[in-house]
Amino acid sequence: MVKVLLAQPRGFCAGVIRAIDIVDQALDRVGAPVYVRHEIVHNRHVVDTLKAKGAVFVEELNEVPTGAVTIFSAHGVSRTVQADAEARGLPVIDATCPLVSKVHIQGRRYVQAGRTLVLIGHAGHPEVEGTLGQIDGEVHLVGTPEEVESLPLALDAPIAYITQTTLSVDDTRAIIGALTARFSDVTGPDTADICYATQNRQSAVRELCEHADMLLVVGSPNSSNSNRLREIGEEMGKPSFLVADGSQLDPRWLEGVETIGLTAGASAPEELVQSVIAAIRAVTSVTVETLDGLEENVQFRLPPALDRLPQRARVA
């Protein structure tokens, strides 16, 4: 018998729900296919489900036929991509998470105010690439405190920082500390502007690991926030594993374990969490409890461009 403790909150955040709803509603309005630049969110199950409904995922706009409805992923895109779509006359629905868009606006404001901008994030991540392409002027990308030390900037230069949304206050604290220690004039957004979902899920995992013998995180290997949840479990001294779904559960992980902490990244649907519970139940008897935690009631409006799509003819 093992106990499964579920984190609260876990799984889908408001930005992911909004992005998936955008694809679903676009398909409902115009019919298949609609084209999505990059994975709408970083979860293979979600992507495959939308593919089955008629969404076509592409990496570049030149893969989109002329006139086809085009959706930008929740991670955001550069201004170059936006301009290319406009030049081609593509009907675009922007599914960029509103919290990501907020970071873009903050960055532009800091640059307009004459500050040198530092972006705290992971090189190569789609959100980071999009943010870099949304800012006019030079942006310095740093991912560690050590990289702050090598920034080619005067110590009295006016600095401003913005952060990748899938990093929490805890993730960015050391880097912000390195910036303020090295430079004399540093500003940045209030900690309240950090993505609520990232912070809440990481806090829930820390609480979970106080009660569990091991940690399972449901999420895709390319999901930044899911990987960070697993890393937190390891930092807290717990065996921690990232699984896409129940099929990846290794029964050997359960040997000698009495309590399993189970959570999911912000792009992982609840059905995958349930598939992991079913896989555990196939090995041993299980009780399931949910830890007390925050109830998230955040909702984001859908973009007005959805309403401007032509409705396909309905068969009576």
Coordinates of C-alpha atoms in Angstrom, one line a residue:
M1 CA 0.0 0.0 0.0
V2 CA 1.3 3.4 -0.9
K3 CA -0.1 6.9 -0.4
V4 CA -0.2 9.3 -3.3
L5 CA -0.2 13.0 -2.3
L6 CA -1.3 15.4 -5.0
A7 CA 0.1 18.9 -5.1
Q8 CA -2.3 21.8 -5.1
P9 CA -2.1 23.6 -7.4
R10 CA -0.8 21.5 -10.2
G11 CA -1.2 21.2 -14.0
F12 CA -2.8 23.6 -16.4
C13 CA -2.4 27.3 -15.8
A14 CA -4.7 30.1 -17.2
G15 CA -2.3 30.9 -20.0
V16 CA -2.2 27.3 -21.2
I17 CA -6.0 26.9 -20.9
R18 CA -6.4 30.1 -23.0
A19 CA -4.0 28.9 -25.7
I20 CA -5.7 25.5 -26.1
D21 CA -9.1 27.2 -26.1
I22 CA -7.9 29.5 -28.9
V23 CA -6.9 26.5 -31.1
D24 CA -10.2 24.6 -30.3
Q25 CA -12.4 27.7 -31.1
A26 CA -10.5 28.5 -34.3
L27 CA -11.0 24.9 -35.5
D28 CA -14.7 25.1 -34.5
R29 CA -15.2 28.4 -36.4
V30 CA -13.3 27.8 -39.7
G31 CA -12.7 24.0 -39.7
A32 CA -9.5 22.1 -40.3
P33 CA -6.8 22.9 -40.9
V34 CA -5.5 25.8 -38.8
Y35 CA -1.8 26.3 -38.5
V36 CA 0.1 26.8 -35.2
R37 CA 3.6 28.2 -35.2
H38 CA 5.6 26.1 -32.7
E39 CA 4.0 23.8 -30.2
I40 CA 1.0 25.6 -28.7
V41 CA 2.3 24.5 -25.2
H42 CA 5.1 22.2 -24.3
N43 CA 3.2 19.0 -24.0
R44 CA 3.1 16.2 -26.5
H45 CA -0.3 14.9 -25.4
V46 CA -1.9 18.3 -25.9
V47 CA -0.2 18.7 -29.3
D48 CA -1.3 15.3 -30.5
T49 CA -4.9 15.8 -29.3
L50 CA -5.0 19.1 -31.3
K51 CA -3.4 17.5 -34.3
A52 CA -6.2 14.9 -34.3
K53 CA -8.7 17.7 -34.5
G54 CA -7.0 19.3 -37.5
A55 CA -4.3 21.6 -36.1
V56 CA -1.1 21.6 -38.1
F57 CA 2.1 22.6 -36.2
V58 CA 4.9 24.3 -38.0
E59 CA 8.2 25.8 -37.0
E60 CA 8.3 28.6 -39.6
L61 CA 5.7 30.7 -41.3
N62 CA 6.8 29.7 -44.8
E63 CA 5.2 26.3 -44.0
V64 CA 1.8 28.0 -43.8
P65 CA -0.3 28.2 -47.0
T66 CA -1.4 31.6 -48.2
G67 CA -4.6 32.7 -46.4
A68 CA -4.6 30.0 -43.7
V69 CA -5.5 30.8 -40.2
T70 CA -2.3 31.1 -38.2
I71 CA -1.9 30.9 -34.4
F72 CA 1.1 32.0 -32.4
S73 CA 2.0 29.8 -29.5
A74 CA 1.6 30.7 -25.8
H75 CA 5.4 31.3 -25.6
G76 CA 5.1 34.4 -27.9
V77 CA 7.0 35.4 -31.0
S78 CA 9.4 38.1 -32.2
R79 CA 8.3 41.2 -34.1
T80 CA 9.9 39.8 -37.2
V81 CA 7.5 36.9 -37.1
Q82 CA 4.6 39.2 -36.6
A83 CA 5.7 41.4 -39.5
D84 CA 6.2 38.4 -41.8
A85 CA 2.7 37.2 -41.1
E86 CA 1.3 40.7 -41.7
A87 CA 3.2 41.0 -45.0
R88 CA 1.7 37.7 -46.2
G89 CA -1.8 38.8 -45.1
L90 CA -2.2 35.7 -42.9
P91 CA -5.2 35.9 -40.5
V92 CA -3.4 35.6 -37.2
I93 CA -4.7 34.7 -33.7
D94 CA -2.1 35.5 -31.1
A95 CA -2.2 32.9 -28.2
T96 CA 0.8 34.5 -26.4
C97 CA 0.2 34.2 -22.6
P98 CA -0.9 37.6 -21.3
L99 CA 1.9 37.4 -18.6
V100 CA 4.5 36.9 -21.4
S101 CA 3.1 39.9 -23.3
K102 CA 3.4 41.9 -20.0
V103 CA 7.1 41.0 -19.9
H104 CA 7.5 42.3 -23.5
I105 CA 5.8 45.6 -22.5
Q106 CA 7.9 46.0 -19.4
G107 CA 11.1 45.4 -21.4
R108 CA 10.2 48.0 -24.0
R109 CA 9.4 50.6 -21.4
Y110 CA 12.7 50.0 -19.6
V111 CA 14.6 50.5 -22.9
Q112 CA 12.6 53.6 -23.8
A113 CA 13.6 55.0 -20.4
G114 CA 17.2 54.7 -21.3
R115 CA 18.1 51.6 -19.3
T116 CA 20.3 48.7 -20.5
L117 CA 18.0 45.6 -20.5
V118 CA 19.0 42.2 -19.0
L119 CA 16.7 39.2 -19.6
I120 CA 17.0 36.5 -17.1
G121 CA 16.2 33.2 -18.8
H122 CA 17.3 30.1 -20.6
A123 CA 19.0 30.5 -24.0
G124 CA 17.1 28.8 -26.8
H125 CA 13.7 28.7 -25.0
P126 CA 10.9 29.8 -27.3
E127 CA 9.7 32.4 -24.9
V128 CA 13.2 33.8 -24.5
E129 CA 13.6 33.9 -28.3
G130 CA 10.3 35.7 -28.7
T131 CA 11.1 38.2 -25.9
L132 CA 14.5 39.0 -27.4
G133 CA 12.7 39.7 -30.7
Q134 CA 10.2 42.0 -29.1
I135 CA 12.7 44.5 -27.7
D136 CA 14.2 47.2 -29.9
G137 CA 17.9 47.5 -28.9
E138 CA 20.4 45.4 -27.2
V139 CA 19.3 42.8 -24.6
H140 CA 21.8 40.9 -22.5
L141 CA 20.6 37.3 -21.7
V142 CA 21.8 35.8 -18.5
G143 CA 21.0 32.4 -17.0
T144 CA 23.3 32.2 -13.9
P145 CA 24.9 34.6 -11.4
E146 CA 28.2 33.8 -13.0
E147 CA 27.1 35.2 -16.3
V148 CA 26.2 38.5 -14.6
E149 CA 29.9 38.9 -13.7
S150 CA 30.9 38.7 -17.4
L151 CA 28.4 41.3 -18.6
P152 CA 30.3 43.9 -20.7
L153 CA 28.7 46.9 -19.0
A154 CA 29.9 49.8 -16.9
L155 CA 29.3 49.4 -13.2
D156 CA 27.3 52.6 -13.0
A157 CA 25.2 51.8 -16.1
P158 CA 21.4 52.1 -15.5
I159 CA 20.3 48.5 -15.6
A160 CA 16.8 46.9 -15.8
Y161 CA 15.9 43.3 -15.7
I162 CA 13.0 41.2 -16.9
T163 CA 12.5 37.5 -16.5
Q164 CA 11.3 34.4 -18.4
T165 CA 7.8 33.7 -16.9
T166 CA 8.6 30.0 -16.2
L167 CA 11.1 31.1 -13.6
S168 CA 9.9 31.7 -10.1
V169 CA 11.0 34.3 -7.5
D170 CA 13.3 31.6 -6.0
D171 CA 14.8 30.8 -9.4
T172 CA 15.7 34.4 -10.2
R173 CA 16.7 35.6 -6.7
A174 CA 20.4 34.7 -7.0
I175 CA 20.7 36.4 -10.4
I176 CA 18.9 39.5 -9.3
G177 CA 21.2 39.6 -6.2
A178 CA 24.3 39.3 -8.5
L179 CA 23.0 42.2 -10.6
T180 CA 22.3 44.5 -7.6
A181 CA 25.7 43.5 -6.1
R182 CA 27.6 44.4 -9.2
F183 CA 25.8 47.4 -10.6
S184 CA 24.8 50.6 -8.7
D185 CA 21.6 51.4 -10.6
V186 CA 19.3 48.4 -11.0
T187 CA 15.6 48.2 -11.3
G188 CA 13.1 45.5 -12.3
P189 CA 9.4 44.4 -11.9
D190 CA 7.9 43.8 -8.6
T191 CA 7.9 40.1 -7.4
A192 CA 4.1 40.2 -7.8
D193 CA 4.7 40.4 -11.5
I194 CA 6.4 37.0 -11.5
C195 CA 4.1 34.3 -13.2
Y196 CA 1.7 33.3 -10.5
A197 CA 1.5 29.7 -11.8
T198 CA 5.2 29.1 -11.8
Q199 CA 5.5 30.4 -8.2
N200 CA 2.5 28.5 -6.9
R201 CA 3.5 25.2 -8.4
Q202 CA 7.0 25.4 -7.1
S203 CA 5.8 26.4 -3.6
A204 CA 3.4 23.4 -3.7
V205 CA 6.2 21.0 -4.6
R206 CA 8.3 22.2 -1.7
E207 CA 5.4 21.5 0.6
L208 CA 4.8 18.2 -1.0
C209 CA 8.4 17.1 -0.5
E210 CA 8.0 17.7 3.2
H211 CA 5.6 14.8 3.3
A212 CA 6.7 12.5 0.5
D213 CA 9.4 9.9 0.1
M214 CA 9.7 10.5 -3.6
L215 CA 8.4 13.0 -6.2
L216 CA 6.8 12.3 -9.6
V217 CA 6.3 15.3 -12.0
V218 CA 4.0 14.9 -15.0
G219 CA 5.3 16.9 -17.9
S220 CA 7.2 16.9 -21.2
P221 CA 11.0 16.8 -21.3
N222 CA 11.0 20.1 -23.2
S223 CA 8.8 21.8 -20.5
S224 CA 11.0 24.3 -18.6
N225 CA 8.6 24.6 -15.6
S226 CA 8.2 20.8 -15.4
N227 CA 11.9 20.2 -15.3
R228 CA 12.3 22.8 -12.6
L229 CA 9.7 21.1 -10.4
R230 CA 11.7 17.8 -10.7
E231 CA 14.9 19.8 -9.8
I232 CA 13.3 21.2 -6.7
G233 CA 12.5 17.7 -5.5
E234 CA 16.1 16.7 -6.0
E235 CA 17.3 19.8 -4.2
M236 CA 15.1 18.8 -1.2
G237 CA 16.8 15.3 -1.2
K238 CA 13.9 13.3 -2.7
P239 CA 14.3 10.9 -5.6
S240 CA 12.5 12.8 -8.3
F241 CA 11.4 11.7 -11.8
L242 CA 9.8 13.5 -14.8
V243 CA 7.3 11.3 -16.6
A244 CA 5.1 12.2 -19.7
D245 CA 2.3 9.9 -18.4
G246 CA 1.7 6.6 -16.6
S247 CA 3.4 4.5 -19.3
Q248 CA 6.8 5.9 -18.2
L249 CA 6.4 4.8 -14.6
D250 CA 9.2 2.4 -13.5
P251 CA 7.9 0.0 -10.8
R252 CA 11.3 -0.2 -9.3
W253 CA 11.0 3.5 -8.2
L254 CA 8.2 2.4 -5.8
E255 CA 10.4 -0.1 -3.9
G256 CA 10.5 0.9 -0.2
V257 CA 8.4 4.0 -0.8
E258 CA 5.4 4.7 1.4
T259 CA 4.3 8.1 0.2
I260 CA 4.6 9.5 -3.4
G261 CA 4.3 13.2 -4.1
L262 CA 2.7 13.8 -7.4
T263 CA 2.4 17.0 -9.4
A264 CA 2.2 18.3 -12.9
G265 CA 3.8 21.1 -14.9
A266 CA 1.7 24.0 -16.1
S267 CA 1.2 22.5 -19.6
A268 CA 0.2 19.0 -18.4
P269 CA -3.5 18.0 -18.3
E270 CA -5.0 16.3 -15.3
E271 CA -5.8 13.2 -17.3
L272 CA -2.1 12.5 -17.5
V273 CA -1.9 12.8 -13.7
Q274 CA -4.7 10.3 -13.4
S275 CA -2.8 7.9 -15.8
V276 CA 0.2 8.0 -13.4
I277 CA -2.1 7.1 -10.5
A278 CA -3.5 4.2 -12.6
A279 CA 0.0 3.0 -13.3
I280 CA 0.9 3.0 -9.6
R281 CA -2.4 1.2 -8.8
A282 CA -1.4 -1.5 -11.3
V283 CA 1.7 -2.2 -9.2
T284 CA 0.3 -1.8 -5.6
S285 CA -2.8 -0.7 -3.8
V286 CA -3.1 3.1 -3.5
T287 CA -4.7 5.8 -1.4
V288 CA -4.9 9.3 -2.9
E289 CA -5.0 12.6 -1.0
T290 CA -4.7 16.2 -2.1
L291 CA -2.6 18.5 0.0
D292 CA -4.2 21.8 1.1
G293 CA -3.1 24.6 -1.2
L294 CA -4.0 27.6 -3.2
E295 CA -7.1 27.5 -5.4
E296 CA -6.3 29.4 -8.6
N297 CA -9.2 31.3 -10.1
V298 CA -7.3 33.3 -12.7
Q299 CA -8.9 33.5 -16.2
F300 CA -7.6 35.3 -19.3
R301 CA -9.9 36.7 -22.0
L302 CA -9.7 35.2 -25.5
P303 CA -8.4 37.5 -28.2
P304 CA -10.9 39.6 -30.1
A305 CA -9.4 38.3 -33.4
L306 CA -11.2 35.0 -32.8
D307 CA -14.6 36.7 -33.2
R308 CA -13.5 38.1 -36.5
L309 CA -12.9 34.7 -38.0
P310 CA -15.5 33.7 -40.6
Q311 CA -17.9 31.0 -39.4
R312 CA -17.9 27.9 -41.5
A313 CA -21.1 26.7 -42.9
R314 CA -23.0 24.2 -40.7
V315 CA -24.6 21.1 -42.2
A316 CA -28.2 20.9 -41.1

